Amino acid sequence: MAFITPNNVQVATWVVIGGFSAWGGLVRYIIEVQGKNKAWDIIGLFSQIVVSGFTGLLGGLLSFENGGSHYFTLAIAGLFGTMGSAALAYLWNRFFYTREEK
């Protein structure tokens, strides 16, 4: 299997998608802190951004694979990033559980 080197546009696209995902994680953390009147916690913030980055990249991959435009993919990456672990739970249930198991 040959390794295909991505071009600069592809690298920049995925960097921006990762940025939108991390931004979604920051938004999610701010919403949680304000909603529960919690104090800021740098470890909690970092954890949320890591989870959001992963879920946002998954959302970006799903969007591209389903024929979404670049703008739509950025929106999906931000949305999945904001959803964080809820997006993971949704994807897990969607792809790994059949209707009979529920």
Short mmCIF file of N, CA, C and O in Angstrom, two decimals, residues 14-98:
data_model
loop_
_atom_site.label_atom_id
_atom_site.label_comp_id
_atom_site.label_asym_id
_atom_site.label_seq_id
_atom_site.Cartn_x
_atom_site.Cartn_y
_atom_site.Cartn_z
N TRP A 14 -7.80 20.14 7.42
CA TRP A 14 -7.91 19.34 8.64
C TRP A 14 -7.45 20.10 9.88
O TRP A 14 -7.96 19.88 10.98
N VAL A 15 -6.53 21.03 9.71
CA VAL A 15 -6.12 21.89 10.84
C VAL A 15 -7.28 22.79 11.24
O VAL A 15 -7.58 22.96 12.43
N VAL A 16 -7.97 23.36 10.25
CA VAL A 16 -9.13 24.21 10.55
C VAL A 16 -10.25 23.38 11.18
O VAL A 16 -10.90 23.82 12.13
N ILE A 17 -10.48 22.17 10.68
CA ILE A 17 -11.50 21.29 11.27
C ILE A 17 -11.14 20.99 12.72
O ILE A 17 -12.00 21.03 13.61
N GLY A 18 -9.87 20.70 12.99
CA GLY A 18 -9.43 20.47 14.36
C GLY A 18 -9.62 21.69 15.23
O GLY A 18 -10.01 21.60 16.40
N GLY A 19 -9.37 22.87 14.67
CA GLY A 19 -9.59 24.12 15.41
C GLY A 19 -11.06 24.34 15.75
O GLY A 19 -11.39 24.73 16.88
N PHE A 20 -11.94 24.07 14.80
CA PHE A 20 -13.37 24.20 15.07
C PHE A 20 -13.81 23.19 16.13
O PHE A 20 -14.65 23.49 16.98
N SER A 21 -13.25 22.00 16.08
CA SER A 21 -13.59 20.97 17.07
C SER A 21 -13.16 21.40 18.46
O SER A 21 -13.92 21.28 19.43
N ALA A 22 -11.93 21.90 18.58
CA ALA A 22 -11.43 22.36 19.89
C ALA A 22 -12.23 23.56 20.37
O ALA A 22 -12.53 23.68 21.57
N TRP A 23 -12.58 24.44 19.47
CA TRP A 23 -13.40 25.60 19.83
C TRP A 23 -14.75 25.14 20.36
O TRP A 23 -15.27 25.68 21.33
N GLY A 24 -15.32 24.12 19.74
CA GLY A 24 -16.57 23.55 20.23
C GLY A 24 -16.41 23.00 21.64
O GLY A 24 -17.31 23.12 22.47
N GLY A 25 -15.25 22.41 21.94
CA GLY A 25 -14.99 21.92 23.30
C GLY A 25 -14.91 23.05 24.30
O GLY A 25 -15.41 22.94 25.42
N LEU A 26 -14.28 24.15 23.90
CA LEU A 26 -14.23 25.33 24.78
C LEU A 26 -15.62 25.87 25.04
O LEU A 26 -15.97 26.20 26.18
N VAL A 27 -16.43 25.95 24.00
CA VAL A 27 -17.81 26.41 24.15
C VAL A 27 -18.58 25.50 25.10
O VAL A 27 -19.29 25.98 25.99
N ARG A 28 -18.44 24.21 24.92
CA ARG A 28 -19.13 23.25 25.79
C ARG A 28 -18.71 23.44 27.25
O ARG A 28 -19.54 23.41 28.16
N TYR A 29 -17.41 23.63 27.48
CA TYR A 29 -16.93 23.81 28.84
C TYR A 29 -17.47 25.10 29.45
O TYR A 29 -17.90 25.11 30.60
N ILE A 30 -17.49 26.17 28.68
CA ILE A 30 -18.04 27.44 29.18
C ILE A 30 -19.51 27.29 29.52
O ILE A 30 -19.98 27.78 30.56
N ILE A 31 -20.27 26.60 28.68
CA ILE A 31 -21.69 26.38 28.95
C ILE A 31 -21.87 25.60 30.24
O ILE A 31 -22.73 25.93 31.06
N GLU A 32 -21.07 24.54 30.44
CA GLU A 32 -21.18 23.75 31.66
C GLU A 32 -20.80 24.54 32.89
O GLU A 32 -21.46 24.45 33.93
N VAL A 33 -19.73 25.32 32.82
CA VAL A 33 -19.27 26.10 33.98
C VAL A 33 -20.31 27.14 34.36
O VAL A 33 -20.65 27.31 35.54
N GLN A 34 -20.86 27.83 33.37
CA GLN A 34 -21.87 28.85 33.66
C GLN A 34 -23.18 28.24 34.14
O GLN A 34 -23.83 28.78 35.02
N GLY A 35 -23.56 27.09 33.57
CA GLY A 35 -24.82 26.46 33.95
C GLY A 35 -24.82 25.89 35.34
O GLY A 35 -25.83 25.88 36.02
N LYS A 36 -23.67 25.40 35.79
CA LYS A 36 -23.59 24.77 37.11
C LYS A 36 -22.89 25.64 38.14
O LYS A 36 -22.66 25.21 39.26
N ASN A 37 -22.54 26.88 37.75
CA ASN A 37 -21.82 27.81 38.64
C ASN A 37 -20.59 27.15 39.26
O ASN A 37 -20.34 27.27 40.45
N LYS A 38 -19.83 26.45 38.43
CA LYS A 38 -18.60 25.80 38.87
C LYS A 38 -17.43 26.74 38.69
O LYS A 38 -17.48 27.69 37.91
N ALA A 39 -16.34 26.44 39.38
CA ALA A 39 -15.10 27.17 39.19
C ALA A 39 -14.37 26.59 37.99
O ALA A 39 -14.51 25.41 37.66
N TRP A 40 -13.57 27.41 37.32
CA TRP A 40 -12.79 26.95 36.18
C TRP A 40 -11.74 25.95 36.65
O TRP A 40 -11.10 26.15 37.67
N ASP A 41 -11.59 24.88 35.88
CA ASP A 41 -10.61 23.84 36.18
C ASP A 41 -9.84 23.55 34.91
O ASP A 41 -10.42 23.12 33.91
N ILE A 42 -8.54 23.80 34.92
CA ILE A 42 -7.73 23.66 33.71
C ILE A 42 -7.69 22.21 33.23
O ILE A 42 -7.70 21.95 32.02
N ILE A 43 -7.69 21.25 34.15
CA ILE A 43 -7.69 19.83 33.75
C ILE A 43 -9.02 19.47 33.09
O ILE A 43 -9.06 18.76 32.08
N GLY A 44 -10.12 19.94 33.66
CA GLY A 44 -11.43 19.70 33.07
C GLY A 44 -11.55 20.32 31.69
O GLY A 44 -12.12 19.72 30.77
N LEU A 45 -11.02 21.53 31.55
CA LEU A 45 -11.04 22.20 30.25
C LEU A 45 -10.22 21.42 29.23
O LEU A 45 -10.68 21.18 28.11
N PHE A 46 -9.02 21.01 29.61
CA PHE A 46 -8.15 20.25 28.70
C PHE A 46 -8.82 18.93 28.31
O PHE A 46 -8.80 18.54 27.13
N SER A 47 -9.42 18.24 29.27
CA SER A 47 -10.10 16.97 28.98
C SER A 47 -11.24 17.17 27.99
O SER A 47 -11.42 16.38 27.06
N GLN A 48 -12.02 18.23 28.19
CA GLN A 48 -13.15 18.50 27.29
C GLN A 48 -12.65 18.82 25.88
O GLN A 48 -13.22 18.36 24.90
N ILE A 49 -11.56 19.56 25.76
CA ILE A 49 -11.03 19.90 24.45
C ILE A 49 -10.48 18.66 23.75
O ILE A 49 -10.65 18.50 22.53
N VAL A 50 -9.86 17.74 24.49
CA VAL A 50 -9.36 16.49 23.88
C VAL A 50 -10.51 15.65 23.34
O VAL A 50 -10.49 15.19 22.19
N VAL A 51 -11.54 15.47 24.15
CA VAL A 51 -12.71 14.68 23.71
C VAL A 51 -13.38 15.37 22.54
O VAL A 51 -13.76 14.73 21.54
N SER A 52 -13.52 16.68 22.62
CA SER A 52 -14.18 17.43 21.55
C SER A 52 -13.38 17.41 20.26
O SER A 52 -13.94 17.36 19.17
N GLY A 53 -12.05 17.45 20.38
CA GLY A 53 -11.22 17.36 19.18
C GLY A 53 -11.42 16.04 18.47
O GLY A 53 -11.55 15.98 17.24
N PHE A 54 -11.47 14.96 19.24
CA PHE A 54 -11.68 13.64 18.67
C PHE A 54 -13.06 13.54 18.01
O PHE A 54 -13.18 13.11 16.85
N THR A 55 -14.09 13.94 18.72
CA THR A 55 -15.44 13.82 18.16
C THR A 55 -15.64 14.77 16.98
O THR A 55 -16.34 14.43 16.03
N GLY A 56 -15.04 15.94 17.04
CA GLY A 56 -15.15 16.87 15.92
C GLY A 56 -14.49 16.33 14.67
O GLY A 56 -15.01 16.48 13.56
N LEU A 57 -13.33 15.69 14.83
CA LEU A 57 -12.67 15.09 13.67
C LEU A 57 -13.50 13.93 13.11
O LEU A 57 -13.59 13.76 11.89
N LEU A 58 -14.13 13.16 14.00
CA LEU A 58 -15.04 12.10 13.52
C LEU A 58 -16.20 12.70 12.73
O LEU A 58 -16.58 12.18 11.68
N GLY A 59 -16.75 13.78 13.26
CA GLY A 59 -17.84 14.45 12.55
C GLY A 59 -17.40 14.98 11.20
O GLY A 59 -18.13 14.88 10.21
N GLY A 60 -16.19 15.53 11.13
CA GLY A 60 -15.66 16.00 9.86
C GLY A 60 -15.48 14.88 8.86
O GLY A 60 -15.81 15.02 7.68
N LEU A 61 -14.96 13.74 9.33
CA LEU A 61 -14.81 12.58 8.45
C LEU A 61 -16.17 12.11 7.93
O LEU A 61 -16.33 11.82 6.75
N LEU A 62 -17.14 12.01 8.83
CA LEU A 62 -18.48 11.58 8.41
C LEU A 62 -19.09 12.54 7.41
O LEU A 62 -19.73 12.12 6.44
N SER A 63 -18.89 13.84 7.63
CA SER A 63 -19.44 14.83 6.71
C SER A 63 -18.81 14.72 5.33
O SER A 63 -19.51 14.72 4.32
N PHE A 64 -17.48 14.62 5.28
CA PHE A 64 -16.82 14.48 3.98
C PHE A 64 -17.24 13.19 3.28
O PHE A 64 -17.47 13.18 2.07
N GLU A 65 -17.34 12.10 4.03
CA GLU A 65 -17.70 10.82 3.42
C GLU A 65 -19.14 10.82 2.90
O GLU A 65 -19.48 10.05 2.01
N ASN A 66 -19.99 11.68 3.46
CA ASN A 66 -21.37 11.78 2.99
C ASN A 66 -21.56 12.89 1.97
O ASN A 66 -22.68 13.26 1.67
N GLY A 67 -20.45 13.45 1.47
CA GLY A 67 -20.53 14.43 0.39
C GLY A 67 -20.79 15.85 0.83
O GLY A 67 -21.22 16.67 0.02
N GLY A 68 -20.54 16.17 2.10
CA GLY A 68 -20.77 17.54 2.59
C GLY A 68 -19.73 18.51 2.04
O GLY A 68 -18.59 18.15 1.76
N SER A 69 -20.13 19.76 1.90
CA SER A 69 -19.20 20.80 1.44
C SER A 69 -18.22 21.12 2.56
O SER A 69 -18.37 20.68 3.70
N HIS A 70 -17.22 21.93 2.23
CA HIS A 70 -16.23 22.32 3.24
C HIS A 70 -16.89 23.12 4.36
O HIS A 70 -16.59 22.91 5.54
N TYR A 71 -17.79 24.03 4.02
CA TYR A 71 -18.46 24.84 5.04
C TYR A 71 -19.35 23.98 5.94
O TYR A 71 -19.38 24.15 7.15
N PHE A 72 -20.09 23.07 5.33
CA PHE A 72 -20.94 22.18 6.11
C PHE A 72 -20.10 21.29 7.02
O PHE A 72 -20.45 21.05 8.17
N THR A 73 -18.97 20.84 6.52
CA THR A 73 -18.06 20.00 7.32
C THR A 73 -17.53 20.77 8.52
O THR A 73 -17.44 20.22 9.62
N LEU A 74 -17.19 22.03 8.34
CA LEU A 74 -16.75 22.86 9.48
C LEU A 74 -17.86 23.01 10.51
O LEU A 74 -17.61 22.93 11.72
N ALA A 75 -19.07 23.21 10.05
CA ALA A 75 -20.20 23.33 10.97
C ALA A 75 -20.42 22.03 11.74
O ALA A 75 -20.64 22.03 12.95
N ILE A 76 -20.35 20.91 11.05
CA ILE A 76 -20.53 19.60 11.69
C ILE A 76 -19.40 19.34 12.68
O ILE A 76 -19.63 18.83 13.78
N ALA A 77 -18.17 19.70 12.31
CA ALA A 77 -17.04 19.51 13.23
C ALA A 77 -17.23 20.33 14.50
O ALA A 77 -17.00 19.84 15.61
N GLY A 78 -17.67 21.57 14.37
CA GLY A 78 -17.95 22.40 15.55
C GLY A 78 -19.08 21.84 16.38
O GLY A 78 -19.02 21.82 17.62
N LEU A 79 -20.13 21.38 15.72
CA LEU A 79 -21.27 20.80 16.43
C LEU A 79 -20.88 19.54 17.17
O LEU A 79 -21.20 19.37 18.35
N PHE A 80 -20.18 18.64 16.49
CA PHE A 80 -19.72 17.41 17.14
C PHE A 80 -18.75 17.73 18.27
O PHE A 80 -18.75 17.08 19.30
N GLY A 81 -17.91 18.75 18.07
CA GLY A 81 -17.00 19.16 19.13
C GLY A 81 -17.74 19.66 20.35
O GLY A 81 -17.37 19.36 21.49
N THR A 82 -18.80 20.41 20.14
CA THR A 82 -19.61 20.90 21.26
C THR A 82 -20.35 19.77 21.93
O THR A 82 -20.51 19.75 23.15
N MET A 83 -20.80 18.79 21.16
CA MET A 83 -21.52 17.65 21.73
C MET A 83 -20.60 16.76 22.56
O MET A 83 -21.03 16.16 23.53
N GLY A 84 -19.34 16.63 22.15
CA GLY A 84 -18.36 15.86 22.91
C GLY A 84 -18.77 14.42 23.12
O GLY A 84 -19.03 13.68 22.18
N SER A 85 -18.85 14.01 24.38
CA SER A 85 -19.13 12.61 24.70
C SER A 85 -20.53 12.19 24.27
O SER A 85 -20.77 11.02 24.00
N ALA A 86 -21.46 13.13 24.19
CA ALA A 86 -22.81 12.80 23.71
C ALA A 86 -22.75 12.35 22.25
O ALA A 86 -23.47 11.43 21.84
N ALA A 87 -21.87 12.96 21.45
CA ALA A 87 -21.70 12.54 20.06
C ALA A 87 -21.10 11.15 19.99
O ALA A 87 -21.51 10.34 19.16
N LEU A 88 -20.15 10.87 20.86
CA LEU A 88 -19.57 9.53 20.89
C LEU A 88 -20.62 8.48 21.24
O LEU A 88 -20.67 7.41 20.64
N ALA A 89 -21.44 8.77 22.23
CA ALA A 89 -22.49 7.83 22.63
C ALA A 89 -23.48 7.61 21.49
O ALA A 89 -23.89 6.48 21.22
N TYR A 90 -23.84 8.69 20.79
CA TYR A 90 -24.75 8.56 19.66
C TYR A 90 -24.15 7.69 18.57
O TYR A 90 -24.80 6.77 18.05
N LEU A 91 -22.90 7.97 18.20
CA LEU A 91 -22.24 7.19 17.15
C LEU A 91 -22.09 5.73 17.55
O LEU A 91 -22.28 4.83 16.74
N TRP A 92 -21.74 5.50 18.80
CA TRP A 92 -21.58 4.13 19.29
C TRP A 92 -22.90 3.37 19.17
O TRP A 92 -22.93 2.25 18.66
N ASN A 93 -23.98 3.99 19.63
CA ASN A 93 -25.29 3.34 19.55
C ASN A 93 -25.75 3.18 18.11
O ASN A 93 -26.38 2.18 17.76
N ARG A 94 -25.44 4.12 17.27
CA ARG A 94 -25.88 4.09 15.87
C ARG A 94 -25.19 2.98 15.08
O ARG A 94 -25.81 2.30 14.28
N PHE A 95 -23.90 2.78 15.33
CA PHE A 95 -23.14 1.85 14.50
C PHE A 95 -22.90 0.48 15.13
O PHE A 95 -22.61 -0.47 14.43
N PHE A 96 -23.01 0.36 16.44
CA PHE A 96 -22.63 -0.90 17.08
C PHE A 96 -23.76 -1.64 17.77
O PHE A 96 -23.57 -2.74 18.25
N TYR A 97 -24.91 -1.05 17.87
CA TYR A 97 -26.05 -1.75 18.46
C TYR A 97 -27.14 -1.91 17.43
O TYR A 97 -27.47 -0.97 16.71
N THR A 98 -27.68 -3.10 17.35
CA THR A 98 -28.80 -3.32 16.46
C THR A 98 -30.09 -3.06 17.21
O THR A 98 -30.11 -2.94 18.44
#
